[in-house]
CSV table of C-alpha atoms in Angstrom, one decimal:
chain,number,residue,atom,x,y,z
A,151,MET,CA,194.7,77.9,142.5
A,152,SER,CA,195.2,79.3,139.0
A,153,PRO,CA,193.8,77.5,136.0
A,154,ALA,CA,196.2,75.5,133.9
A,155,PRO,CA,197.4,77.3,130.8
A,156,LEU,CA,195.6,76.4,127.6
A,157,ALA,CA,197.0,76.4,124.1
A,158,PRO,CA,197.2,80.0,122.8
A,159,ALA,CA,194.6,81.0,120.3
A,160,GLY,CA,195.3,82.2,116.8
A,161,GLY,CA,197.1,85.6,116.6
A,162,ARG,CA,194.2,87.7,115.4
A,163,ASP,CA,191.5,85.8,117.4
A,164,ARG,CA,193.5,85.9,120.5
A,165,SER,CA,194.3,89.6,120.2
A,166,ALA,CA,190.6,90.4,119.7
A,167,ALA,CA,189.7,88.3,122.7
A,168,VAL,CA,192.3,90.0,124.9
A,169,ARG,CA,191.0,93.4,123.8
A,170,ARG,CA,187.4,92.4,124.6
A,171,VAL,CA,188.5,91.4,128.1
A,172,LEU,CA,190.5,94.7,128.6
A,173,GLY,CA,187.5,96.8,127.3
A,174,GLY,CA,185.1,95.2,129.8
A,175,LEU,CA,187.6,95.6,132.6
A,176,LEU,CA,188.1,99.3,131.7
A,177,VAL,CA,184.4,100.0,132.3
A,178,ALA,CA,184.5,98.2,135.7
A,179,ASN,CA,187.7,99.9,136.8
A,180,LEU,CA,186.3,103.4,135.9
A,181,ALA,CA,183.2,102.7,138.0
A,182,VAL,CA,185.4,101.7,140.9
A,183,VAL,CA,187.5,104.8,140.6
A,184,ALA,CA,184.4,107.1,140.5
A,185,ALA,CA,182.9,105.4,143.6
A,186,LYS,CA,186.1,105.6,145.6
A,187,ALA,CA,186.8,109.2,144.6
A,188,ALA,CA,183.3,110.2,145.5
A,189,VAL,CA,183.6,108.6,149.0
A,190,GLY,CA,187.0,110.2,149.5
A,191,ILE,CA,185.8,113.7,148.6
A,192,VAL,CA,182.7,113.5,150.7
A,193,ALA,CA,184.5,112.1,153.7
A,194,GLY,CA,187.6,114.2,153.3
A,195,SER,CA,189.7,111.1,153.6
A,196,LEU,CA,193.2,111.2,152.0
A,197,SER,CA,193.6,107.4,152.3
A,198,VAL,CA,190.4,106.7,150.4
A,199,LEU,CA,191.4,109.3,147.7
A,200,GLY,CA,194.8,107.6,147.5
A,201,ASP,CA,193.0,104.2,147.0
A,202,ALA,CA,191.0,105.8,144.2
A,203,LEU,CA,194.3,107.1,142.7
A,204,HIS,CA,195.7,103.6,142.8
A,205,SER,CA,192.6,102.2,141.2
A,206,SER,CA,192.9,104.7,138.4
A,207,VAL,CA,196.2,103.0,137.5
A,208,ASP,CA,194.2,99.9,136.7
A,209,ALA,CA,192.1,101.9,134.2
A,210,LEU,CA,195.1,103.6,132.7
A,211,TYR,CA,196.8,100.2,132.3
A,212,ASN,CA,193.7,98.8,130.6
A,213,ILE,CA,194.0,101.7,128.1
A,214,LEU,CA,197.7,101.0,127.6
A,215,GLY,CA,196.9,97.3,127.2
A,216,LEU,CA,194.4,98.0,124.5
A,217,ILE,CA,197.1,99.8,122.5
A,218,VAL,CA,199.9,97.4,123.2
A,219,VAL,CA,197.9,94.3,122.3
A,220,ARG,CA,196.9,95.8,119.0
A,221,VAL,CA,200.5,96.5,118.2
A,222,ALA,CA,201.6,93.0,119.4
A,223,ALA,CA,199.1,91.3,117.0
A,224,ARG,CA,200.7,92.8,113.9
A,225,GLU,CA,202.3,90.5,111.4
A,226,PRO,CA,206.1,90.3,111.1
A,227,ASP,CA,207.6,93.0,108.9
A,228,GLU,CA,211.0,94.2,107.6
A,229,ASP,CA,211.9,95.9,110.9
A,230,HIS,CA,210.4,93.1,113.1
A,231,PRO,CA,211.0,89.8,111.3
A,232,TYR,CA,210.1,87.8,114.4
A,233,GLY,CA,206.8,89.6,114.9
A,234,HIS,CA,205.7,92.2,117.5
A,235,GLY,CA,204.7,89.8,120.3
A,236,LYS,CA,207.2,91.1,122.8
A,237,PHE,CA,205.4,94.4,122.9
A,238,GLU,CA,202.8,92.7,125.0
A,239,THR,CA,205.4,91.4,127.4
A,240,LEU,CA,207.0,94.9,127.5
A,241,GLY,CA,203.5,96.2,128.4
A,242,ALA,CA,203.4,93.7,131.3
A,243,LEU,CA,206.8,95.0,132.5
A,244,GLY,CA,205.4,98.5,132.4
A,245,ILE,CA,203.1,97.7,135.2
A,246,VAL,CA,206.1,97.2,137.5
A,247,VAL,CA,206.7,100.9,137.1
A,248,PHE,CA,203.2,101.7,138.1
A,249,LEU,CA,203.4,99.4,141.1
A,250,SER,CA,206.8,101.0,142.2
A,251,VAL,CA,205.4,104.5,142.1
A,252,THR,CA,202.3,103.4,144.0
A,253,GLY,CA,204.3,101.6,146.7
A,254,PHE,CA,206.6,104.6,147.1
A,255,GLU,CA,203.7,107.1,147.4
A,256,LEU,CA,202.0,104.8,150.0
A,257,VAL,CA,205.1,104.6,152.2
A,258,ARG,CA,205.8,108.3,151.9
A,259,SER,CA,202.2,109.3,152.8
A,260,ALA,CA,202.1,106.8,155.7
A,261,ILE,CA,205.3,108.1,157.2
A,262,GLU,CA,204.1,111.7,156.9
A,263,LYS,CA,200.8,110.7,158.7
A,264,LEU,CA,202.7,108.9,161.4
A,265,VAL,CA,205.0,111.9,162.0
A,266,ALA,CA,202.0,114.4,162.0
A,267,GLY,CA,200.0,112.2,164.3
A,268,GLY,CA,197.2,111.5,161.8
A,269,GLN,CA,193.7,112.8,161.8
A,270,PRO,CA,190.3,111.1,162.4
A,271,ILE,CA,188.5,109.8,159.3
A,272,ARG,CA,184.7,110.4,159.2
A,273,VAL,CA,183.1,107.9,156.8
A,274,SER,CA,179.4,107.2,156.9
A,275,ASP,CA,177.9,103.7,156.9
A,276,ILE,CA,176.7,104.3,153.3
A,277,SER,CA,180.3,105.2,152.3
A,278,LEU,CA,181.6,102.1,154.0
A,279,GLY,CA,179.0,100.1,152.0
A,280,ILE,CA,180.2,101.7,148.8
A,281,LEU,CA,183.8,100.8,149.6
A,282,LEU,CA,182.8,97.2,150.3
A,283,ALA,CA,181.0,97.1,146.9
A,284,THR,CA,184.2,98.3,145.2
A,285,LEU,CA,186.1,95.6,147.1
A,286,GLY,CA,183.8,92.9,145.8
A,287,THR,CA,184.1,94.3,142.3
A,288,ASN,CA,187.9,94.2,142.4
A,289,VAL,CA,187.9,90.6,143.7
A,290,LEU,CA,185.7,89.5,140.7
A,291,VAL,CA,187.8,91.5,138.2
A,292,ALA,CA,191.1,90.0,139.5
A,293,TRP,CA,189.7,86.5,139.4
A,294,TYR,CA,188.2,86.8,135.9
A,295,GLU,CA,191.2,88.6,134.4
A,296,ASN,CA,193.6,86.0,135.8
A,297,ARG,CA,191.5,83.1,134.5
A,298,ARG,CA,191.2,84.7,131.0
A,299,GLY,CA,194.8,85.6,131.1
A,300,HIS,CA,195.8,81.9,131.5
A,301,GLU,CA,193.2,80.7,129.0
A,302,LEU,CA,194.5,83.2,126.4
A,303,ALA,CA,198.2,82.8,127.6
A,304,SER,CA,198.4,86.6,127.9
A,305,GLU,CA,201.2,87.9,130.1
A,306,LEU,CA,199.5,91.3,129.9
A,307,LEU,CA,196.3,90.1,131.5
A,308,ILE,CA,198.0,88.0,134.1
A,309,ALA,CA,200.2,90.9,135.2
A,310,ASP,CA,197.2,93.3,135.3
A,311,ALA,CA,195.3,90.7,137.4
A,312,ALA,CA,198.2,90.7,139.8
A,313,HIS,CA,198.0,94.5,140.0
A,314,THR,CA,194.3,94.3,140.6
A,315,ARG,CA,194.9,91.9,143.5
A,316,THR,CA,197.1,94.6,145.1
A,317,ASP,CA,194.1,96.9,144.8
A,318,VAL,CA,192.0,94.4,146.8
A,319,PHE,CA,194.6,94.4,149.6
A,320,ILE,CA,194.9,98.1,149.5
A,321,THR,CA,191.1,98.5,149.8
A,322,ILE,CA,191.0,96.0,152.7
A,323,GLY,CA,193.8,98.0,154.4
A,324,VAL,CA,191.9,101.3,153.8
A,325,LEU,CA,188.7,99.8,155.3
A,326,ILE,CA,190.6,98.5,158.4
A,327,GLY,CA,192.3,101.9,158.8
A,328,VAL,CA,188.9,103.7,158.4
A,329,LEU,CA,187.2,101.5,161.0
A,330,PHE,CA,190.0,101.9,163.6
A,331,SER,CA,190.3,105.7,162.8
A,332,ARG,CA,186.6,106.0,163.7
A,333,GLN,CA,187.4,104.5,167.1
A,334,GLY,CA,190.3,107.0,167.6
A,335,TYR,CA,193.2,104.8,166.5
A,336,VAL,CA,194.4,107.1,163.8
A,337,TRP,CA,197.9,105.5,163.5
A,338,VAL,CA,196.5,102.2,162.3
A,339,ASP,CA,195.8,103.6,158.8
A,340,SER,CA,199.5,104.5,158.3
A,341,VAL,CA,200.7,101.1,159.6
A,342,VAL,CA,198.4,99.2,157.3
A,343,ALA,CA,199.5,101.4,154.3
A,344,ILE,CA,203.1,100.4,154.9
A,345,LEU,CA,202.1,96.7,155.0
A,346,VAL,CA,200.2,97.1,151.8
A,347,ALA,CA,203.3,98.7,150.2
A,348,LEU,CA,205.3,95.5,151.0
A,349,LEU,CA,202.6,93.4,149.2
A,350,ILE,CA,202.9,95.7,146.2
A,351,VAL,CA,206.7,95.1,146.1
A,352,ARG,CA,206.1,91.3,146.3
A,353,VAL,CA,203.7,91.5,143.3
A,354,ALA,CA,206.1,93.7,141.3
A,355,PHE,CA,208.9,91.1,141.9
A,356,HIS,CA,206.5,88.3,140.7
A,357,ILE,CA,205.8,90.2,137.5
A,358,LEU,CA,209.5,90.8,136.9
A,359,SER,CA,210.2,87.1,137.3
A,360,ARG,CA,207.7,86.3,134.6
A,361,THR,CA,208.6,89.0,132.0
A,362,VAL,CA,212.3,89.5,132.2
A,363,PRO,CA,213.2,86.0,131.0
A,364,VAL,CA,211.1,86.5,127.9
A,365,LEU,CA,212.6,89.9,127.1
A,366,VAL,CA,216.2,88.7,127.5
A,367,ASP,CA,215.6,85.5,125.6
A,368,GLU,CA,216.3,83.2,128.4
A,369,ARG,CA,216.5,79.5,127.5
A,370,ALA,CA,213.0,78.1,127.2
A,371,ILE,CA,213.8,74.3,127.2
A,372,PRO,CA,216.9,72.4,128.6
A,373,GLU,CA,219.3,71.6,125.8
A,374,PRO,CA,219.4,67.8,126.7
A,375,THR,CA,215.6,67.6,126.3
A,376,ILE,CA,215.8,69.0,122.7
A,377,ARG,CA,218.8,66.8,121.8
A,378,GLU,CA,217.1,63.6,123.0
A,379,SER,CA,213.9,64.4,121.1
A,380,ALA,CA,215.8,65.3,117.9
A,381,GLN,CA,218.1,62.2,118.0
A,382,ALA,CA,215.2,59.9,118.4
A,383,VAL,CA,214.3,60.6,114.7
A,384,GLU,CA,215.6,58.0,112.4
A,385,GLY,CA,218.5,59.2,110.3
A,386,VAL,CA,219.8,61.7,112.9
A,387,LYS,CA,223.3,60.8,114.0
A,388,SER,CA,223.7,63.7,116.5
A,389,ALA,CA,222.1,67.0,117.4
A,390,TYR,CA,224.0,70.1,118.5
A,391,GLY,CA,224.1,73.9,118.2
A,392,ILE,CA,220.8,73.9,120.2
A,393,ARG,CA,219.2,77.1,121.2
A,394,SER,CA,215.7,78.0,122.5
A,395,ARG,CA,213.8,81.0,123.7
A,396,GLY,CA,210.4,81.9,124.8
A,397,GLY,CA,208.0,84.6,123.5
A,398,ASN,CA,204.8,86.2,124.6
A,399,ALA,CA,201.6,84.1,125.0
A,400,GLY,CA,203.6,81.1,126.0
A,401,VAL,CA,205.1,80.7,122.5
A,402,ARG,CA,208.4,79.0,122.3
A,403,TYR,CA,211.1,78.7,119.6
A,404,ALA,CA,214.0,76.4,119.0
A,405,GLU,CA,217.0,76.0,116.7
A,406,VAL,CA,219.0,72.8,116.2
A,407,THR,CA,221.7,71.5,113.9
A,408,ILE,CA,221.5,67.8,113.0
A,409,ALA,CA,224.2,65.5,111.6
A,410,VAL,CA,223.1,63.0,108.9
A,411,ASP,CA,224.9,60.4,106.8
A,412,ARG,CA,227.0,62.2,104.2
A,413,GLY,CA,225.8,59.8,101.6
A,414,ALA,CA,222.2,60.9,102.0
A,415,ASN,CA,220.9,62.9,99.0
A,416,VAL,CA,219.3,66.3,99.3
A,417,ALA,CA,215.7,65.0,99.3
A,418,ALA,CA,216.5,62.4,102.1
A,419,ALA,CA,218.3,65.0,104.2
A,420,HIS,CA,215.4,67.4,103.8
A,421,ALA,CA,212.9,64.7,104.8
A,422,ILE,CA,214.9,64.0,108.0
A,423,ALA,CA,214.9,67.7,108.8
A,424,ASP,CA,211.2,67.9,108.4
A,425,ALA,CA,210.7,64.9,110.6
A,426,VAL,CA,212.9,66.5,113.3
A,427,GLU,CA,210.9,69.7,113.1
A,428,GLU,CA,207.5,68.0,113.4
A,429,ARG,CA,208.7,65.8,116.3
A,430,LEU,CA,210.1,68.8,118.3
A,431,LYS,CA,206.9,70.8,117.7
A,432,HIS,CA,204.8,67.8,118.9
A,433,ASP,CA,206.9,66.6,121.8
A,434,LEU,CA,207.9,70.0,123.2
A,435,GLU,CA,205.0,72.2,122.1
A,436,LEU,CA,207.2,74.5,120.1
A,437,GLU,CA,205.7,77.2,117.8
A,438,GLU,CA,208.6,77.3,115.4
A,439,VAL,CA,211.7,75.1,114.9
A,440,THR,CA,214.7,75.9,112.7
A,441,VAL,CA,216.6,72.8,111.6
A,442,HIS,CA,220.1,73.0,110.0
A,443,VAL,CA,221.5,69.9,108.3
A,444,GLU,CA,225.2,69.0,108.3
A,445,PRO,CA,226.7,65.9,106.6
A,446,CYS,CA,228.6,63.5,108.9
């Protein structure tokens, strides 16, 4: 079960924490790539080399993440008045491309091997031990990155953890294929590869379902919920013109127009608007609320 999301940390502190996580994961992923590539070259195994290639995507994504997170942490400017936070969500969406390419290549290679009849894979016990060690590393990396992603409310880390979990399944599939291939069942490697590709598609869809709503500004909170909270403030006759959207790191924004007594002076109307803003932020955990005041 994934840990419950915590409140996002401050912009700069959170960005630095995410970069530290990505830096540590980059080192671990490079070690995994080197180990798998060495085993694949020594054993002459295309499936193991393909697994190493897939693992290299994790390392490349870590590098991409380090760049994207730094950009996302920038303060709002003239060209980006709402900040750069969606660059992080866009980076998470980019992983879907990596997953799609990986899945396509897996299926293509598997079909080619099935048609050709396959070839025995000769992997020593030491090489199998190394593959098992990389599997254990990936399990720890996926668990740690997913936990830190939820703690820091980082879509980038959560998406990358999902990708790393596919690496775990792929390595398990490769190990199964290697073991059966050593016994003469060379077709198992290709069948397992196709099953792994289906898992990759599932993970890609999961990432899309998390990132697309943020990028297209899908409603973050039901309109009746915002209206009820706003109208509970004394002095608010009605609330309408309600809009909300989500941002990266679990940040949410809302906009609402409130109707107040036309006899209220400017100071009183402003005080009511401030009260609505504070209530919505407190009740609905909103980062920013824009309140428009109209006399009624």
